[in-house]
PDB file of C-alpha atoms in Angstrom:
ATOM      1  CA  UNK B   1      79.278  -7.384  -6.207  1.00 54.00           C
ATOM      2  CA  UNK B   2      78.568 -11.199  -7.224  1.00 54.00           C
ATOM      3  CA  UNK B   3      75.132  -9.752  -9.017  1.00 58.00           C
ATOM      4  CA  UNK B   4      76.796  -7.019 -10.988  1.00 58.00           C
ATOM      5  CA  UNK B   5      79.694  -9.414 -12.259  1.00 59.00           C
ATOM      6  CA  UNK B   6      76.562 -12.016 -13.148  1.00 55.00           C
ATOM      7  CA  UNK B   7      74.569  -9.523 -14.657  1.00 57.00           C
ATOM      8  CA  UNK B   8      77.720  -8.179 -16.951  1.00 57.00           C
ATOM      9  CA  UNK B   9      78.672 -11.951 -18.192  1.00 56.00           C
ATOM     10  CA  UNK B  10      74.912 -12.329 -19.100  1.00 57.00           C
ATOM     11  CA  UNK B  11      74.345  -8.609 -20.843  1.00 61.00           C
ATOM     12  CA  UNK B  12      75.877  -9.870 -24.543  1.00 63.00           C
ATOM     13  CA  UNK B  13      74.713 -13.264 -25.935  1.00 65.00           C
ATOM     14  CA  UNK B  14      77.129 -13.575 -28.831  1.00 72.00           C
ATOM     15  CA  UNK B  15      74.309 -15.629 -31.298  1.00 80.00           C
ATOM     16  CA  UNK B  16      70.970 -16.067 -30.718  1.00 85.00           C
ATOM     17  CA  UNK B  17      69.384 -18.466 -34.067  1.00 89.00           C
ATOM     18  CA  UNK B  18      65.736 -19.014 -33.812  1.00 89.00           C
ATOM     19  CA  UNK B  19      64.342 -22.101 -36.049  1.00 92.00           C
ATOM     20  CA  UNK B  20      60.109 -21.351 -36.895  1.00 90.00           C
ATOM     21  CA  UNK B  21      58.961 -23.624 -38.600  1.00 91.00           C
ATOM     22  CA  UNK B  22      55.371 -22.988 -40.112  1.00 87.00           C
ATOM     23  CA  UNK B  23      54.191 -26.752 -39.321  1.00 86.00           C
ATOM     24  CA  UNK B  24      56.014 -29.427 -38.523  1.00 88.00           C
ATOM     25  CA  UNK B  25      55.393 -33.102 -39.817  1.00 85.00           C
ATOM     26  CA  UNK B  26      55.796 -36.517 -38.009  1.00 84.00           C
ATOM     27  CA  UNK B  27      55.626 -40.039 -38.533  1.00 83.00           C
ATOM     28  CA  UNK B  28      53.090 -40.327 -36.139  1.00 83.00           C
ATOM     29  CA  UNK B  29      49.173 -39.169 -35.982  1.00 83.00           C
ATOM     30  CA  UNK B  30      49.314 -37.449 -32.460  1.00 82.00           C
ATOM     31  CA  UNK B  31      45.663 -35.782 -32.876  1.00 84.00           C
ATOM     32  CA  UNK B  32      43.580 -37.924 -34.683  1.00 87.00           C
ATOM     33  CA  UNK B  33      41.607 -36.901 -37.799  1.00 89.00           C
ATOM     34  CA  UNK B  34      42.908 -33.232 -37.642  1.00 88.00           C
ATOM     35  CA  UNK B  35      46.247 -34.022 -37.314  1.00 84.00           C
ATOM     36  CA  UNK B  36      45.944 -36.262 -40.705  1.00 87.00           C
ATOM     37  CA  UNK B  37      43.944 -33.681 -42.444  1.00 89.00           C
ATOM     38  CA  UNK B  38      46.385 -30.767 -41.632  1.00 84.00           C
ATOM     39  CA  UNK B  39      49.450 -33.433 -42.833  1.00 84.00           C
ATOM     40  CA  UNK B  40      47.337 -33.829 -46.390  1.00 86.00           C
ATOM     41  CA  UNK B  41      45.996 -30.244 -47.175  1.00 88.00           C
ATOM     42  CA  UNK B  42      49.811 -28.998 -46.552  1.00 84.00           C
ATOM     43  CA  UNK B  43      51.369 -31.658 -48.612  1.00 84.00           C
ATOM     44  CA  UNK B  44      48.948 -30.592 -51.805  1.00 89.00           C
ATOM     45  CA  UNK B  45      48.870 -26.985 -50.969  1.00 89.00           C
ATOM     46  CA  UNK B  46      53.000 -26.620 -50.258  1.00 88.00           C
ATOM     47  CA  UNK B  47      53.775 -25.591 -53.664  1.00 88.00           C
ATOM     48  CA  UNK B  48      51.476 -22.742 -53.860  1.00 90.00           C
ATOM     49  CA  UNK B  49      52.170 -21.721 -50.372  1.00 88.00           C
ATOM     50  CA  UNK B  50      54.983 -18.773 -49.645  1.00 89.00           C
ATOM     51  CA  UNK B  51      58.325 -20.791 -48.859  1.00 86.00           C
ATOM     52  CA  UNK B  52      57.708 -19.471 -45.196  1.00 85.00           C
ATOM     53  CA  UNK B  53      55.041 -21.176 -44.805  1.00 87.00           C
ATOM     54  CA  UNK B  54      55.996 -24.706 -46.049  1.00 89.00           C
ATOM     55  CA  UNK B  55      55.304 -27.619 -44.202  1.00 89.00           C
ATOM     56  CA  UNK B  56      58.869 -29.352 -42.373  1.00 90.00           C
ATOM     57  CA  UNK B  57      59.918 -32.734 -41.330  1.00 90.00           C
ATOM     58  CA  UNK B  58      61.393 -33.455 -37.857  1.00 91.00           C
ATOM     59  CA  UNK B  59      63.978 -34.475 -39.883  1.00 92.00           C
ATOM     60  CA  UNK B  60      64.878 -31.381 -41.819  1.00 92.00           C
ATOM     61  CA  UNK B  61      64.207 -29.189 -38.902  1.00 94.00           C
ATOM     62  CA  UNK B  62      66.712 -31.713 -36.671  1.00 93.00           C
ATOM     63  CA  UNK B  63      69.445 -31.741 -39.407  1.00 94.00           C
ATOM     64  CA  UNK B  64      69.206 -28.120 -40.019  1.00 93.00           C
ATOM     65  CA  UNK B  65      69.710 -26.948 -36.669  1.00 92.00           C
ATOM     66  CA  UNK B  66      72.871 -29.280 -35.872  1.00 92.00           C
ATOM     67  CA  UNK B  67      74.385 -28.333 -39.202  1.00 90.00           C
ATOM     68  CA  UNK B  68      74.009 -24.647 -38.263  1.00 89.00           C
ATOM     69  CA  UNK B  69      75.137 -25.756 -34.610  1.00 88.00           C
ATOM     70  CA  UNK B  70      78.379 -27.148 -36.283  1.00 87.00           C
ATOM     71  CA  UNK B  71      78.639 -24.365 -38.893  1.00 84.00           C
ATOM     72  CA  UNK B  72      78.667 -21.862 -35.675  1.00 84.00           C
ATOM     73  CA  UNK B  73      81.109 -23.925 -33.422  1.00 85.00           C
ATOM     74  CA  UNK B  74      83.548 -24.959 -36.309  1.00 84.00           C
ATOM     75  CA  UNK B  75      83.857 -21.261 -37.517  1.00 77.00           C
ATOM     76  CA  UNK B  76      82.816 -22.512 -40.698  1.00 71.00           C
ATOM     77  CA  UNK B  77      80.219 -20.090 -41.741  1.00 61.00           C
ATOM     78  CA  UNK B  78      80.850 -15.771 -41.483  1.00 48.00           C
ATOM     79  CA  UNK B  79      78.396 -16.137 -38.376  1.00 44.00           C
ATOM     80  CA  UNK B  80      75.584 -17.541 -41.369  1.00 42.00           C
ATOM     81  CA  UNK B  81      73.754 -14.536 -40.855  1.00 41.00           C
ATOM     82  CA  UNK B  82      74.665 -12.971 -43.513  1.00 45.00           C
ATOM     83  CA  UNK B  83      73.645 -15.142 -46.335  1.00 53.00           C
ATOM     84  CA  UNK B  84      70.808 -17.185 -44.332  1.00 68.00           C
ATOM     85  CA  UNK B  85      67.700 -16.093 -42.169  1.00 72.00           C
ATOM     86  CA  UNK B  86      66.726 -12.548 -41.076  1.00 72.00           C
ATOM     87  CA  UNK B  87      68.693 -10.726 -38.749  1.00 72.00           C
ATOM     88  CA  UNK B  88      66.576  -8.514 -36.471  1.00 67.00           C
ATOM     89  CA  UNK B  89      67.512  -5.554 -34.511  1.00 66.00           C
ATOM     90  CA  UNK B  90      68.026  -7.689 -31.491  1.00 69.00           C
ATOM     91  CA  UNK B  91      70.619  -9.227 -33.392  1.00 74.00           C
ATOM     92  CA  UNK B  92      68.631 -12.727 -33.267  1.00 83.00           C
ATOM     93  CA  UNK B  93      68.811 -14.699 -36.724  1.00 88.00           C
ATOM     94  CA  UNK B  94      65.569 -15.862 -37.316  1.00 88.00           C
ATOM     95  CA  UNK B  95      65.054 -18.863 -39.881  1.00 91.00           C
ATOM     96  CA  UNK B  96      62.247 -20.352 -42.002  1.00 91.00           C
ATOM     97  CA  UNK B  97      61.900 -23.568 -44.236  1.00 91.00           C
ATOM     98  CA  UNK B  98      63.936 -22.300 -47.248  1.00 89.00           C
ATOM     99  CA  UNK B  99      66.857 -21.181 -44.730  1.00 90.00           C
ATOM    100  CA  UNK B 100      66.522 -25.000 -43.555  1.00 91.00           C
ATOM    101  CA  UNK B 101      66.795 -26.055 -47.306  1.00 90.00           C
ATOM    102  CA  UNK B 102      69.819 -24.105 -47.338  1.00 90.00           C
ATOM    103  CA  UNK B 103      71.313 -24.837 -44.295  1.00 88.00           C
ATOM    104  CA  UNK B 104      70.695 -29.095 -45.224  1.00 86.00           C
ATOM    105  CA  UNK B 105      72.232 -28.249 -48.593  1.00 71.00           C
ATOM    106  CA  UNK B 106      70.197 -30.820 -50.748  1.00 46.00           C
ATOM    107  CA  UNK B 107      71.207 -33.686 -47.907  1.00 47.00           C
ATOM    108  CA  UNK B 108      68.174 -36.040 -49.268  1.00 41.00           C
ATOM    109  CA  UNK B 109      66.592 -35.691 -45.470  1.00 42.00           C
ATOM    110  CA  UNK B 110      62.997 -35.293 -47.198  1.00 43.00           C
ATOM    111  CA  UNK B 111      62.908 -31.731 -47.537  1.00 41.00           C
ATOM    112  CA  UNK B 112      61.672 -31.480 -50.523  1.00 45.00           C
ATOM    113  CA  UNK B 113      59.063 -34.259 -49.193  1.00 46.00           C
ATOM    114  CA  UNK B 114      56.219 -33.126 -46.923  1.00 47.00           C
ATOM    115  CA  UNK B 115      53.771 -36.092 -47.330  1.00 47.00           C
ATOM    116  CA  UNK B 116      54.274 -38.659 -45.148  1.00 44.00           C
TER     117      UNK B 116
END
């Protein structure tokens, strides 16, 4: 009886908002001479590349996904999903580096800044 009540609650997840980021940049060289040549080819080939695949700071990606956090909780936003990301048939919003330009709003948090 305790299973079937469990398994009810857990059937509907009201939002589900996945953040993919194409590659993310840090401060800090965590792979050596890769790492640093994978930083540098993105930051000169960014403007050519399809927004999806842009290159994001921890820092965007961080202040995108509280500001959508707060959007959601504070009712703010018509769920966001229906101006921001894609909404697939699962019903999961999925979002990519311009939906994080979006969501930031022009906050100067470096996203328009992929060169560290």
């Amino acid at each position: 009886a305790v299973s079937s009540e469990v398994s009810k609650m857990t059937t509907h997840i009201p939002l589900v908002r996945i953040f993919q980021p194409s590659n993310i940049i840090t401060e800090e060289i965590r792979y050596g001479w890769l790492d640093w040549t994978v930083f540098k080819l993105h930051a000169v080939f960014d403007p050519w590349l399809p927004t999806r695949y842009h290159s994001v700071t921890t820092e965007l990606l961080a202040y995108a996904m509280v500001t959508d956090s707060i959007n959601i909780l504070s009712g703010s936003t018509a769920s966001a999903s229906t101006t921001i990301g894609d909404v697939a048939e699962d019903g999961a919003t999925r979002f990519t580096y311009g939906d994080f330009v979006r969501i930031a709003a022009g906050e100067d948090v470096g996203e328009k800044h992929t060169e560290l």
